[in-house]
Structures are given as C-alpha cells and as structure tokens.
C-alpha cells in the first residue's frame, strides 16, 4: 500500500524545521523535499504541492495564499500554519479540542488552518466558558501573553542566537501596542466573543515556551472561580494534550518553559482569597501545541481521513 506523501512547504523556517524533526523516522509516511536552491521557485513548489497527499504550509501569509492557488490537484489537502486562513469559513480551524465534533471536521477537511500560539491558549481558556454562558460574549476581556523569542520566527531566533540585529531583540519587550495583533480575529471567532479583547503580547530572552493569562473581576460575572474551573475540567476531560490543573495544586510560580518539547497545553484557574478576583492561565510550548506539535496532531487526524 502506498504511503501518504507529505510535503512541508517552508521547511527551512522555525515551524517547518520543528515539524520535520517531529516527523523524522516515521515509517507510515513519505516526506517529500524540495531542492533548497528552488524553495522559492513557484514551479518547483507547485510540482510538490500537487504530488503530495497533504502539504503543510509553513510560510508567510502571502506565500501561503499563493500555495493554495498552486495546489490545483483536487485530491491534494493543505494544512496551513500561517495566519492567512484561520477565520476563512472554507477552512476548518485546527484546534481539535474546541468541541466534540472538531476532530471529525479536521479528519475530513481538505483545508485545515493551524491556530496561532497565543490564540490556542486564549481560545482554550475562553471557548468552554462562553459556550456555557459563564462569560458573556460581550464581556470586557484582557489578555496578557508572554513568549520565548522563537515565536518571532527565524529572524528573531538568529538575532538572539547569532548576535544579529533585530528591533525585537532584547531581554524583555512589550509589543502589539497598536492593539491590532494578528491573532485577535481567531480569538474573537473561536473564543465565542463579540467584543474584541485587549491583548498585550510580550517577548522575552528565552528560546521557547509561553504563558497566557486573563484576569477577571468575579463580581462582574456573578459566578465563582470554582465554576469556571469545573467547566474547563468538564470540557477537557479525557483529552490527551490538554489538561486542567486542580486549583489546590496550582504552582505559585508559572514557568513558561515547563512544557517545552511537548504538545501539551496546561490550563489553570487562580482565585483570590476574597473570591472577588481570578486569573485564567495557560502554558504551552509555542513551538509545540502552539505551532509544530499542533500541526503534527492535525496531520495525524487528516491522515485518518485519507
């Protein structure tokens, strides 16, 4: 029986390299590779995009859109790790834990859009709570994100690790101060929101690993933090890659690097002793469940539907 052929378009980038490493040594698939000298050659890319059963796009948005046009074989399927198609209704959102039907949607889809790293965490925290009416869709949400520098792509990685110039190079920087971060549309759509949240991302001088936090005034919600925790536990019960930590076991210090090298996503609910304030928190490897690990998880689901 012929093995499914997989092509990583953009395998030289941070996400593509990580996906290739995660797939290396697997005997159930055949990895197709482009001549490095022709990796930006549209004709060479088109040949592989149409020869592959599933292509994973690890590209900038414009190049990802171009890849869709180049993939004219009606049986070719695409998994896009860029921002280009995440809120496109013709694409299935690649967060399998979003709801009970999402794994099957991914299995059978021709087009799957991998979530962003920050948005994976924010959506994982918000979606179960808005779905259950515990957080209103129009509630005022504030999100803080803290990521290692690999989240900025190859150029920022080289800036930190090869002493190259980059405007985002530094020990700790806040950015996205125009309040228009590229992950916001998917957070709104799949987080079940009707009001755009305030999102403040930050990047630090560690390689990978991230945390996302959402502070809440509980008297504005008229629910207890324990109810939010119970809803998250119910939603993610039995999931392999998403876990909800018991509130009594919450770490006092949340290290963003704890889950590096895994495809795990950990969710936590912290509550003040007066019961009036809480913080929803998530941590993950921004190159794992936040990018390459999630892509491989989605690829495995798509292979089941091949």
PDB file of C-alpha atoms in Angstrom:
ATOM      1  CA  UNK A   1       0.000   0.000   0.000  1.00  0.00           C
ATOM      2  CA  UNK A   2       1.367   3.445  -0.954  1.00  0.00           C
ATOM      3  CA  UNK A   3       2.380   5.611   1.981  1.00  0.00           C
ATOM      4  CA  UNK A   4       0.805   9.073   2.230  1.00  0.00           C
ATOM      5  CA  UNK A   5       3.144  11.681   0.794  1.00  0.00           C
ATOM      6  CA  UNK A   6       3.745  14.768   2.936  1.00  0.00           C
ATOM      7  CA  UNK A   7       5.357  17.986   1.715  1.00  0.00           C
ATOM      8  CA  UNK A   8       6.424  20.778   4.093  1.00  0.00           C
ATOM      9  CA  UNK A   9       6.371  24.000   2.084  1.00  0.00           C
ATOM     10  CA  UNK A  10       8.715  26.243   4.046  1.00  0.00           C
ATOM     11  CA  UNK A  11      10.633  23.572   5.933  1.00  0.00           C
ATOM     12  CA  UNK A  12      13.636  25.886   6.398  1.00  0.00           C
ATOM     13  CA  UNK A  13      11.730  28.114   8.837  1.00  0.00           C
ATOM     14  CA  UNK A  14      11.350  27.653  12.586  1.00  0.00           C
ATOM     15  CA  UNK A  15       7.963  25.886  12.414  1.00  0.00           C
ATOM     16  CA  UNK A  16       8.898  23.825   9.353  1.00  0.00           C
ATOM     17  CA  UNK A  17      12.131  22.586  10.919  1.00  0.00           C
ATOM     18  CA  UNK A  18      10.305  21.562  14.088  1.00  0.00           C
ATOM     19  CA  UNK A  19       7.639  19.702  12.098  1.00  0.00           C
ATOM     20  CA  UNK A  20      10.292  17.892  10.090  1.00  0.00           C
ATOM     21  CA  UNK A  21      12.055  16.850  13.302  1.00  0.00           C
ATOM     22  CA  UNK A  22       8.789  15.565  14.760  1.00  0.00           C
ATOM     23  CA  UNK A  23       8.092  13.539  11.616  1.00  0.00           C
ATOM     24  CA  UNK A  24      11.637  12.228  11.138  1.00  0.00           C
ATOM     25  CA  UNK A  25      11.914   8.462  11.421  1.00  0.00           C
ATOM     26  CA  UNK A  26       8.214   7.769  10.919  1.00  0.00           C
ATOM     27  CA  UNK A  27       7.647   4.752   8.687  1.00  0.00           C
ATOM     28  CA  UNK A  28       3.962   5.408   7.947  1.00  0.00           C
ATOM     29  CA  UNK A  29       4.521   8.433   5.694  1.00  0.00           C
ATOM     30  CA  UNK A  30       6.812   9.540   2.875  1.00  0.00           C
ATOM     31  CA  UNK A  31       8.313  13.007   3.263  1.00  0.00           C
ATOM     32  CA  UNK A  32       8.832  14.952   0.043  1.00  0.00           C
ATOM     33  CA  UNK A  33      11.560  17.597  -0.044  1.00  0.00           C
ATOM     34  CA  UNK A  34      12.285  20.467  -2.364  1.00  0.00           C
ATOM     35  CA  UNK A  35      15.727  21.310  -3.705  1.00  0.00           C
ATOM     36  CA  UNK A  36      16.930  24.030  -1.285  1.00  0.00           C
ATOM     37  CA  UNK A  37      18.046  26.138  -4.240  1.00  0.00           C
ATOM     38  CA  UNK A  38      14.469  26.108  -5.582  1.00  0.00           C
ATOM     39  CA  UNK A  39      12.490  26.531  -2.366  1.00  0.00           C
ATOM     40  CA  UNK A  40      11.113  29.890  -3.587  1.00  0.00           C
ATOM     41  CA  UNK A  41      10.563  28.662  -7.145  1.00  0.00           C
ATOM     42  CA  UNK A  42       6.791  28.601  -7.729  1.00  0.00           C
ATOM     43  CA  UNK A  43       7.025  25.890 -10.397  1.00  0.00           C
ATOM     44  CA  UNK A  44       9.037  23.578  -8.143  1.00  0.00           C
ATOM     45  CA  UNK A  45       6.696  24.199  -5.239  1.00  0.00           C
ATOM     46  CA  UNK A  46       3.637  23.584  -7.431  1.00  0.00           C
ATOM     47  CA  UNK A  47       5.023  20.239  -8.534  1.00  0.00           C
ATOM     48  CA  UNK A  48       5.389  19.040  -4.950  1.00  0.00           C
ATOM     49  CA  UNK A  49       2.143  20.611  -3.719  1.00  0.00           C
ATOM     50  CA  UNK A  50       0.280  18.639  -6.364  1.00  0.00           C
ATOM     51  CA  UNK A  51       2.250  15.437  -5.847  1.00  0.00           C
ATOM     52  CA  UNK A  52       1.698  15.357  -2.088  1.00  0.00           C
ATOM     53  CA  UNK A  53      -1.368  13.944  -0.391  1.00  0.00           C
ATOM     54  CA  UNK A  54      -1.065  16.559   2.350  1.00  0.00           C
ATOM     55  CA  UNK A  55       1.100  19.690   2.279  1.00  0.00           C
ATOM     56  CA  UNK A  56       1.920  21.665   5.408  1.00  0.00           C
ATOM     57  CA  UNK A  57       2.365  25.377   4.714  1.00  0.00           C
ATOM     58  CA  UNK A  58       4.985  26.980   6.962  1.00  0.00           C
ATOM     59  CA  UNK A  59       5.058  30.291   5.139  1.00  0.00           C
ATOM     60  CA  UNK A  60       4.280  33.976   5.415  1.00  0.00           C
ATOM     61  CA  UNK A  61       0.642  34.767   4.698  1.00  0.00           C
ATOM     62  CA  UNK A  62       1.108  35.866   1.089  1.00  0.00           C
ATOM     63  CA  UNK A  63       3.179  32.789   0.236  1.00  0.00           C
ATOM     64  CA  UNK A  64       0.564  30.575   1.910  1.00  0.00           C
ATOM     65  CA  UNK A  65      -2.172  32.125  -0.233  1.00  0.00           C
ATOM     66  CA  UNK A  66      -0.004  31.548  -3.292  1.00  0.00           C
ATOM     67  CA  UNK A  67       0.427  27.894  -2.313  1.00  0.00           C
ATOM     68  CA  UNK A  68      -3.348  27.430  -2.280  1.00  0.00           C
ATOM     69  CA  UNK A  69      -3.534  28.673  -5.863  1.00  0.00           C
ATOM     70  CA  UNK A  70      -0.595  26.464  -6.886  1.00  0.00           C
ATOM     71  CA  UNK A  71      -2.238  23.325  -5.429  1.00  0.00           C
ATOM     72  CA  UNK A  72      -4.594  22.569  -8.325  1.00  0.00           C
ATOM     73  CA  UNK A  73      -4.799  18.790  -7.757  1.00  0.00           C
ATOM     74  CA  UNK A  74      -8.340  18.301  -6.353  1.00  0.00           C
ATOM     75  CA  UNK A  75      -7.146  15.466  -4.111  1.00  0.00           C
ATOM     76  CA  UNK A  76      -4.322  17.488  -2.547  1.00  0.00           C
ATOM     77  CA  UNK A  77      -5.037  18.624   1.006  1.00  0.00           C
ATOM     78  CA  UNK A  78      -3.484  21.588   2.817  1.00  0.00           C
ATOM     79  CA  UNK A  79      -2.618  22.303   6.449  1.00  0.00           C
ATOM     80  CA  UNK A  80      -1.707  25.968   6.822  1.00  0.00           C
ATOM     81  CA  UNK A  81       0.383  27.149   9.774  1.00  0.00           C
ATOM     82  CA  UNK A  82       0.181  30.818   8.736  1.00  0.00           C
ATOM     83  CA  UNK A  83      -2.400  33.419   9.723  1.00  0.00           C
ATOM     84  CA  UNK A  84      -3.851  33.596   6.209  1.00  0.00           C
ATOM     85  CA  UNK A  85      -6.851  31.284   6.521  1.00  0.00           C
ATOM     86  CA  UNK A  86      -7.676  30.970  10.229  1.00  0.00           C
ATOM     87  CA  UNK A  87     -11.015  32.757  10.058  1.00  0.00           C
ATOM     88  CA  UNK A  88     -11.819  31.737   6.473  1.00  0.00           C
ATOM     89  CA  UNK A  89     -15.136  29.805   6.556  1.00  0.00           C
ATOM     90  CA  UNK A  90     -13.836  27.452   3.853  1.00  0.00           C
ATOM     91  CA  UNK A  91     -11.093  26.252   6.213  1.00  0.00           C
ATOM     92  CA  UNK A  92     -11.517  24.100   9.321  1.00  0.00           C
ATOM     93  CA  UNK A  93      -9.888  25.553  12.429  1.00  0.00           C
ATOM     94  CA  UNK A  94      -7.241  23.114  13.611  1.00  0.00           C
ATOM     95  CA  UNK A  95      -7.906  23.063  17.352  1.00  0.00           C
ATOM     96  CA  UNK A  96      -9.252  19.517  17.852  1.00  0.00           C
ATOM     97  CA  UNK A  97     -10.269  20.181  21.452  1.00  0.00           C
ATOM     98  CA  UNK A  98     -12.562  23.095  20.529  1.00  0.00           C
ATOM     99  CA  UNK A  99     -15.659  20.901  20.664  1.00  0.00           C
ATOM    100  CA  UNK A 100     -16.715  17.270  20.323  1.00  0.00           C
ATOM    101  CA  UNK A 101     -17.148  17.469  16.559  1.00  0.00           C
ATOM    102  CA  UNK A 102     -13.897  19.234  15.715  1.00  0.00           C
ATOM    103  CA  UNK A 103     -11.664  16.123  15.357  1.00  0.00           C
ATOM    104  CA  UNK A 104     -14.016  14.712  12.719  1.00  0.00           C
ATOM    105  CA  UNK A 105     -14.159  18.073  10.966  1.00  0.00           C
ATOM    106  CA  UNK A 106     -10.365  18.034  10.735  1.00  0.00           C
ATOM    107  CA  UNK A 107     -10.227  14.387   9.605  1.00  0.00           C
ATOM    108  CA  UNK A 108     -12.425  15.052   6.592  1.00  0.00           C
ATOM    109  CA  UNK A 109     -11.381  18.594   5.636  1.00  0.00           C
ATOM    110  CA  UNK A 110      -9.428  19.438   2.531  1.00  0.00           C
ATOM    111  CA  UNK A 111      -8.236  22.696   4.116  1.00  0.00           C
ATOM    112  CA  UNK A 112      -7.174  22.977   7.782  1.00  0.00           C
ATOM    113  CA  UNK A 113      -5.808  26.145   9.405  1.00  0.00           C
ATOM    114  CA  UNK A 114      -3.429  25.607  12.311  1.00  0.00           C
ATOM    115  CA  UNK A 115      -4.135  28.006  15.228  1.00  0.00           C
ATOM    116  CA  UNK A 116      -1.655  30.588  16.443  1.00  0.00           C
ATOM    117  CA  UNK A 117       0.267  30.033  19.660  1.00  0.00           C
ATOM    118  CA  UNK A 118      -1.260  32.838  21.740  1.00  0.00           C
ATOM    119  CA  UNK A 119      -4.707  32.160  20.336  1.00  0.00           C
ATOM    120  CA  UNK A 120      -4.516  28.440  21.142  1.00  0.00           C
ATOM    121  CA  UNK A 121      -4.126  29.340  24.806  1.00  0.00           C
ATOM    122  CA  UNK A 122      -6.713  32.125  24.835  1.00  0.00           C
ATOM    123  CA  UNK A 123      -9.326  30.114  22.928  1.00  0.00           C
ATOM    124  CA  UNK A 124      -8.727  27.059  25.119  1.00  0.00           C
ATOM    125  CA  UNK A 125      -9.491  29.163  28.188  1.00  0.00           C
ATOM    126  CA  UNK A 126     -12.393  31.178  26.803  1.00  0.00           C
ATOM    127  CA  UNK A 127     -14.364  28.898  24.482  1.00  0.00           C
ATOM    128  CA  UNK A 128     -15.700  26.443  27.112  1.00  0.00           C
ATOM    129  CA  UNK A 129     -16.735  29.362  29.334  1.00  0.00           C
ATOM    130  CA  UNK A 130     -18.513  31.394  26.647  1.00  0.00           C
ATOM    131  CA  UNK A 131     -20.165  28.224  25.305  1.00  0.00           C
ATOM    132  CA  UNK A 132     -21.665  27.622  28.764  1.00  0.00           C
ATOM    133  CA  UNK A 133     -22.656  31.246  29.331  1.00  0.00           C
ATOM    134  CA  UNK A 134     -20.286  31.672  32.266  1.00  0.00           C
ATOM    135  CA  UNK A 135     -18.549  34.520  30.445  1.00  0.00           C
ATOM    136  CA  UNK A 136     -20.836  36.670  28.259  1.00  0.00           C
ATOM    137  CA  UNK A 137     -19.800  37.049  24.626  1.00  0.00           C
ATOM    138  CA  UNK A 138     -19.609  40.835  25.035  1.00  0.00           C
ATOM    139  CA  UNK A 139     -17.611  40.734  28.270  1.00  0.00           C
ATOM    140  CA  UNK A 140     -14.567  43.001  28.572  1.00  0.00           C
ATOM    141  CA  UNK A 141     -11.602  40.608  28.262  1.00  0.00           C
ATOM    142  CA  UNK A 142      -7.948  41.494  28.837  1.00  0.00           C
ATOM    143  CA  UNK A 143      -5.245  39.019  27.759  1.00  0.00           C
ATOM    144  CA  UNK A 144      -1.546  39.056  28.631  1.00  0.00           C
ATOM    145  CA  UNK A 145       0.849  36.837  26.688  1.00  0.00           C
ATOM    146  CA  UNK A 146       4.496  36.021  27.409  1.00  0.00           C
ATOM    147  CA  UNK A 147       6.505  34.093  24.818  1.00  0.00           C
ATOM    148  CA  UNK A 148      10.048  32.990  24.111  1.00  0.00           C
ATOM    149  CA  UNK A 149      11.773  34.625  21.171  1.00  0.00           C
ATOM    150  CA  UNK A 150      11.226  31.682  18.806  1.00  0.00           C
ATOM    151  CA  UNK A 151       7.661  32.933  18.473  1.00  0.00           C
ATOM    152  CA  UNK A 152       9.060  35.777  16.384  1.00  0.00           C
ATOM    153  CA  UNK A 153      10.313  33.451  13.646  1.00  0.00           C
ATOM    154  CA  UNK A 154      13.687  32.711  12.138  1.00  0.00           C
ATOM    155  CA  UNK A 155      14.923  36.320  12.059  1.00  0.00           C
ATOM    156  CA  UNK A 156      14.358  36.837  15.789  1.00  0.00           C
ATOM    157  CA  UNK A 157      15.889  33.437  16.592  1.00  0.00           C
ATOM    158  CA  UNK A 158      19.014  34.401  14.630  1.00  0.00           C
ATOM    159  CA  UNK A 159      19.110  37.784  16.352  1.00  0.00           C
ATOM    160  CA  UNK A 160      19.248  36.137  19.778  1.00  0.00           C
ATOM    161  CA  UNK A 161      21.362  33.112  18.947  1.00  0.00           C
ATOM    162  CA  UNK A 162      23.735  34.535  16.330  1.00  0.00           C
ATOM    163  CA  UNK A 163      24.037  38.085  17.659  1.00  0.00           C
ATOM    164  CA  UNK A 164      22.257  39.667  14.709  1.00  0.00           C
ATOM    165  CA  UNK A 165      20.395  42.958  14.704  1.00  0.00           C
ATOM    166  CA  UNK A 166      16.613  42.915  15.137  1.00  0.00           C
ATOM    167  CA  UNK A 167      14.207  45.531  16.534  1.00  0.00           C
ATOM    168  CA  UNK A 168      12.604  42.909  18.797  1.00  0.00           C
ATOM    169  CA  UNK A 169      15.856  41.663  20.264  1.00  0.00           C
ATOM    170  CA  UNK A 170      16.120  42.290  23.994  1.00  0.00           C
ATOM    171  CA  UNK A 171      15.769  40.813  27.456  1.00  0.00           C
ATOM    172  CA  UNK A 172      12.015  41.583  27.607  1.00  0.00           C
ATOM    173  CA  UNK A 173       9.852  43.674  25.312  1.00  0.00           C
ATOM    174  CA  UNK A 174       6.163  44.509  25.006  1.00  0.00           C
ATOM    175  CA  UNK A 175       4.780  44.858  21.502  1.00  0.00           C
ATOM    176  CA  UNK A 176       1.476  44.886  19.633  1.00  0.00           C
ATOM    177  CA  UNK A 177       0.791  48.257  21.225  1.00  0.00           C
ATOM    178  CA  UNK A 178      -1.432  49.269  18.317  1.00  0.00           C
ATOM    179  CA  UNK A 179      -3.870  46.727  19.831  1.00  0.00           C
ATOM    180  CA  UNK A 180      -4.292  45.024  16.458  1.00  0.00           C
ATOM    181  CA  UNK A 181      -2.390  41.750  16.871  1.00  0.00           C
ATOM    182  CA  UNK A 182      -2.847  39.203  14.073  1.00  0.00           C
ATOM    183  CA  UNK A 183      -4.240  36.547  16.444  1.00  0.00           C
ATOM    184  CA  UNK A 184      -7.205  38.672  17.548  1.00  0.00           C
ATOM    185  CA  UNK A 185      -9.666  37.681  14.776  1.00  0.00           C
ATOM    186  CA  UNK A 186      -9.371  33.970  15.600  1.00  0.00           C
ATOM    187  CA  UNK A 187      -9.567  34.640  19.345  1.00  0.00           C
ATOM    188  CA  UNK A 188     -12.818  36.557  18.810  1.00  0.00           C
ATOM    189  CA  UNK A 189     -14.333  33.980  16.439  1.00  0.00           C
ATOM    190  CA  UNK A 190     -13.408  30.750  18.188  1.00  0.00           C
ATOM    191  CA  UNK A 191     -13.305  32.144  21.711  1.00  0.00           C
ATOM    192  CA  UNK A 192     -17.006  32.925  21.339  1.00  0.00           C
ATOM    193  CA  UNK A 193     -16.609  36.697  21.749  1.00  0.00           C
ATOM    194  CA  UNK A 194     -18.455  39.597  20.179  1.00  0.00           C
ATOM    195  CA  UNK A 195     -16.211  42.272  21.708  1.00  0.00           C
ATOM    196  CA  UNK A 196     -12.568  42.389  20.683  1.00  0.00           C
ATOM    197  CA  UNK A 197     -10.382  41.846  23.763  1.00  0.00           C
ATOM    198  CA  UNK A 198      -7.391  43.947  24.749  1.00  0.00           C
ATOM    199  CA  UNK A 199      -4.391  41.725  24.041  1.00  0.00           C
ATOM    200  CA  UNK A 200      -0.911  42.609  25.293  1.00  0.00           C
ATOM    201  CA  UNK A 201       1.827  40.268  23.984  1.00  0.00           C
ATOM    202  CA  UNK A 202       5.377  40.271  25.358  1.00  0.00           C
ATOM    203  CA  UNK A 203       8.556  38.504  24.241  1.00  0.00           C
ATOM    204  CA  UNK A 204      11.485  37.542  26.449  1.00  0.00           C
ATOM    205  CA  UNK A 205      15.043  36.326  26.033  1.00  0.00           C
ATOM    206  CA  UNK A 206      14.264  32.631  26.485  1.00  0.00           C
ATOM    207  CA  UNK A 207      14.036  30.411  23.400  1.00  0.00           C
ATOM    208  CA  UNK A 208      10.600  28.853  23.674  1.00  0.00           C
ATOM    209  CA  UNK A 209       7.675  28.363  25.999  1.00  0.00           C
ATOM    210  CA  UNK A 210       4.794  30.706  26.774  1.00  0.00           C
ATOM    211  CA  UNK A 211       2.112  31.655  29.253  1.00  0.00           C
ATOM    212  CA  UNK A 212      -1.176  33.455  28.649  1.00  0.00           C
ATOM    213  CA  UNK A 213      -3.219  34.998  31.462  1.00  0.00           C
ATOM    214  CA  UNK A 214      -6.715  36.505  31.605  1.00  0.00           C
ATOM    215  CA  UNK A 215      -7.597  38.453  34.798  1.00  0.00           C
ATOM    216  CA  UNK A 216     -11.246  38.617  35.869  1.00  0.00           C
ATOM    217  CA  UNK A 217     -13.312  40.534  38.435  1.00  0.00           C
ATOM    218  CA  UNK A 218     -15.712  37.827  39.554  1.00  0.00           C
ATOM    219  CA  UNK A 219     -18.413  40.186  40.861  1.00  0.00           C
ATOM    220  CA  UNK A 220     -18.849  41.369  37.253  1.00  0.00           C
ATOM    221  CA  UNK A 221     -19.528  37.780  36.169  1.00  0.00           C
ATOM    222  CA  UNK A 222     -21.679  36.705  39.124  1.00  0.00           C
ATOM    223  CA  UNK A 223     -20.023  33.281  39.165  1.00  0.00           C
ATOM    224  CA  UNK A 224     -17.325  31.719  41.317  1.00  0.00           C
ATOM    225  CA  UNK A 225     -13.833  30.831  40.129  1.00  0.00           C
ATOM    226  CA  UNK A 226     -14.597  27.234  41.058  1.00  0.00           C
ATOM    227  CA  UNK A 227     -17.410  27.195  38.490  1.00  0.00           C
ATOM    228  CA  UNK A 228     -15.012  28.306  35.772  1.00  0.00           C
ATOM    229  CA  UNK A 229     -12.580  25.589  36.796  1.00  0.00           C
ATOM    230  CA  UNK A 230     -15.313  22.942  36.807  1.00  0.00           C
ATOM    231  CA  UNK A 231     -16.396  23.969  33.302  1.00  0.00           C
ATOM    232  CA  UNK A 232     -12.856  23.663  31.982  1.00  0.00           C
ATOM    233  CA  UNK A 233     -12.471  20.254  33.676  1.00  0.00           C
ATOM    234  CA  UNK A 234     -15.712  19.059  32.097  1.00  0.00           C
ATOM    235  CA  UNK A 235     -14.813  20.331  28.632  1.00  0.00           C
ATOM    236  CA  UNK A 236     -11.322  18.834  28.514  1.00  0.00           C
ATOM    237  CA  UNK A 237     -11.976  15.643  30.451  1.00  0.00           C
ATOM    238  CA  UNK A 238     -10.203  12.716  28.787  1.00  0.00           C
ATOM    239  CA  UNK A 239      -8.178  14.854  26.401  1.00  0.00           C
ATOM    240  CA  UNK A 240      -4.646  13.687  25.679  1.00  0.00           C
ATOM    241  CA  UNK A 241      -2.986  17.037  25.069  1.00  0.00           C
ATOM    242  CA  UNK A 242      -4.977  19.486  27.214  1.00  0.00           C
ATOM    243  CA  UNK A 243      -5.051  19.203  30.999  1.00  0.00           C
ATOM    244  CA  UNK A 244      -6.670  21.326  33.708  1.00  0.00           C
ATOM    245  CA  UNK A 245      -4.683  21.572  36.935  1.00  0.00           C
ATOM    246  CA  UNK A 246      -6.553  21.201  40.222  1.00  0.00           C
ATOM    247  CA  UNK A 247      -6.795  24.591  41.915  1.00  0.00           C
ATOM    248  CA  UNK A 248      -5.232  23.253  45.110  1.00  0.00           C
ATOM    249  CA  UNK A 249      -2.215  22.144  43.075  1.00  0.00           C
ATOM    250  CA  UNK A 250      -1.594  25.406  41.207  1.00  0.00           C
ATOM    251  CA  UNK A 251       2.111  26.310  41.172  1.00  0.00           C
ATOM    252  CA  UNK A 252       2.933  29.572  42.931  1.00  0.00           C
ATOM    253  CA  UNK A 253       5.281  30.481  40.082  1.00  0.00           C
ATOM    254  CA  UNK A 254       4.285  29.793  36.488  1.00  0.00           C
ATOM    255  CA  UNK A 255       7.372  28.957  34.433  1.00  0.00           C
ATOM    256  CA  UNK A 256       6.641  29.365  30.680  1.00  0.00           C
ATOM    257  CA  UNK A 257       9.297  26.782  29.766  1.00  0.00           C
ATOM    258  CA  UNK A 258       7.905  23.818  31.745  1.00  0.00           C
ATOM    259  CA  UNK A 259       6.190  22.153  28.755  1.00  0.00           C
ATOM    260  CA  UNK A 260       8.924  22.751  26.180  1.00  0.00           C
ATOM    261  CA  UNK A 261       9.399  19.900  23.737  1.00  0.00           C
ATOM    262  CA  UNK A 262       5.854  18.598  24.219  1.00  0.00           C
ATOM    263  CA  UNK A 263       2.462  19.062  22.585  1.00  0.00           C
ATOM    264  CA  UNK A 264       0.828  19.673  25.961  1.00  0.00           C
ATOM    265  CA  UNK A 265      -1.346  22.606  26.975  1.00  0.00           C
ATOM    266  CA  UNK A 266      -1.953  23.201  30.690  1.00  0.00           C
ATOM    267  CA  UNK A 267      -4.870  25.307  31.913  1.00  0.00           C
ATOM    268  CA  UNK A 268      -5.157  26.771  35.413  1.00  0.00           C
ATOM    269  CA  UNK A 269      -7.593  28.883  37.414  1.00  0.00           C
ATOM    270  CA  UNK A 270      -6.202  31.038  40.229  1.00  0.00           C
ATOM    271  CA  UNK A 271      -8.562  32.678  42.734  1.00  0.00           C
ATOM    272  CA  UNK A 272      -8.046  35.414  45.328  1.00  0.00           C
ATOM    273  CA  UNK A 273      -8.901  34.525  48.912  1.00  0.00           C
ATOM    274  CA  UNK A 274     -11.787  37.014  48.892  1.00  0.00           C
ATOM    275  CA  UNK A 275     -13.330  35.254  45.897  1.00  0.00           C
ATOM    276  CA  UNK A 276     -13.703  38.509  44.018  1.00  0.00           C
ATOM    277  CA  UNK A 277     -10.763  38.169  41.620  1.00  0.00           C
ATOM    278  CA  UNK A 278      -9.438  35.323  39.496  1.00  0.00           C
ATOM    279  CA  UNK A 279      -6.884  34.683  36.792  1.00  0.00           C
ATOM    280  CA  UNK A 280      -7.288  32.169  33.990  1.00  0.00           C
ATOM    281  CA  UNK A 281      -3.862  30.929  32.902  1.00  0.00           C
ATOM    282  CA  UNK A 282      -2.410  28.669  30.241  1.00  0.00           C
ATOM    283  CA  UNK A 283       1.077  27.496  29.423  1.00  0.00           C
ATOM    284  CA  UNK A 284       2.429  25.625  26.450  1.00  0.00           C
ATOM    285  CA  UNK A 285       5.408  25.340  24.165  1.00  0.00           C
ATOM    286  CA  UNK A 286       4.838  27.973  21.496  1.00  0.00           C
ATOM    287  CA  UNK A 287       6.634  25.633  19.078  1.00  0.00           C
ATOM    288  CA  UNK A 288       4.682  22.611  20.350  1.00  0.00           C
ATOM    289  CA  UNK A 289       0.929  22.909  20.879  1.00  0.00           C
ATOM    290  CA  UNK A 290       1.382  26.483  19.701  1.00  0.00           C
ATOM    291  CA  UNK A 291       2.724  25.546  16.251  1.00  0.00           C
ATOM    292  CA  UNK A 292       4.595  22.428  15.121  1.00  0.00           C
ATOM    293  CA  UNK A 293       3.194  19.983  17.658  1.00  0.00           C
ATOM    294  CA  UNK A 294      -0.338  21.077  16.832  1.00  0.00           C
ATOM    295  CA  UNK A 295       0.413  20.732  13.123  1.00  0.00           C
ATOM    296  CA  UNK A 296       1.517  17.122  13.590  1.00  0.00           C
ATOM    297  CA  UNK A 297      -1.564  16.446  15.734  1.00  0.00           C
ATOM    298  CA  UNK A 298      -3.757  17.824  12.940  1.00  0.00           C
ATOM    299  CA  UNK A 299      -1.783  15.946  10.297  1.00  0.00           C
ATOM    300  CA  UNK A 300      -2.394  12.675  12.124  1.00  0.00           C
ATOM    301  CA  UNK A 301      -6.134  13.391  12.171  1.00  0.00           C
ATOM    302  CA  UNK A 302      -6.088  14.247   8.459  1.00  0.00           C
ATOM    303  CA  UNK A 303      -4.233  11.009   7.711  1.00  0.00           C
ATOM    304  CA  UNK A 304      -7.066   9.090   9.369  1.00  0.00           C
ATOM    305  CA  UNK A 305      -9.422  10.624   6.822  1.00  0.00           C
ATOM    306  CA  UNK A 306      -7.226   9.891   3.808  1.00  0.00           C
TER     307      UNK A 306
END
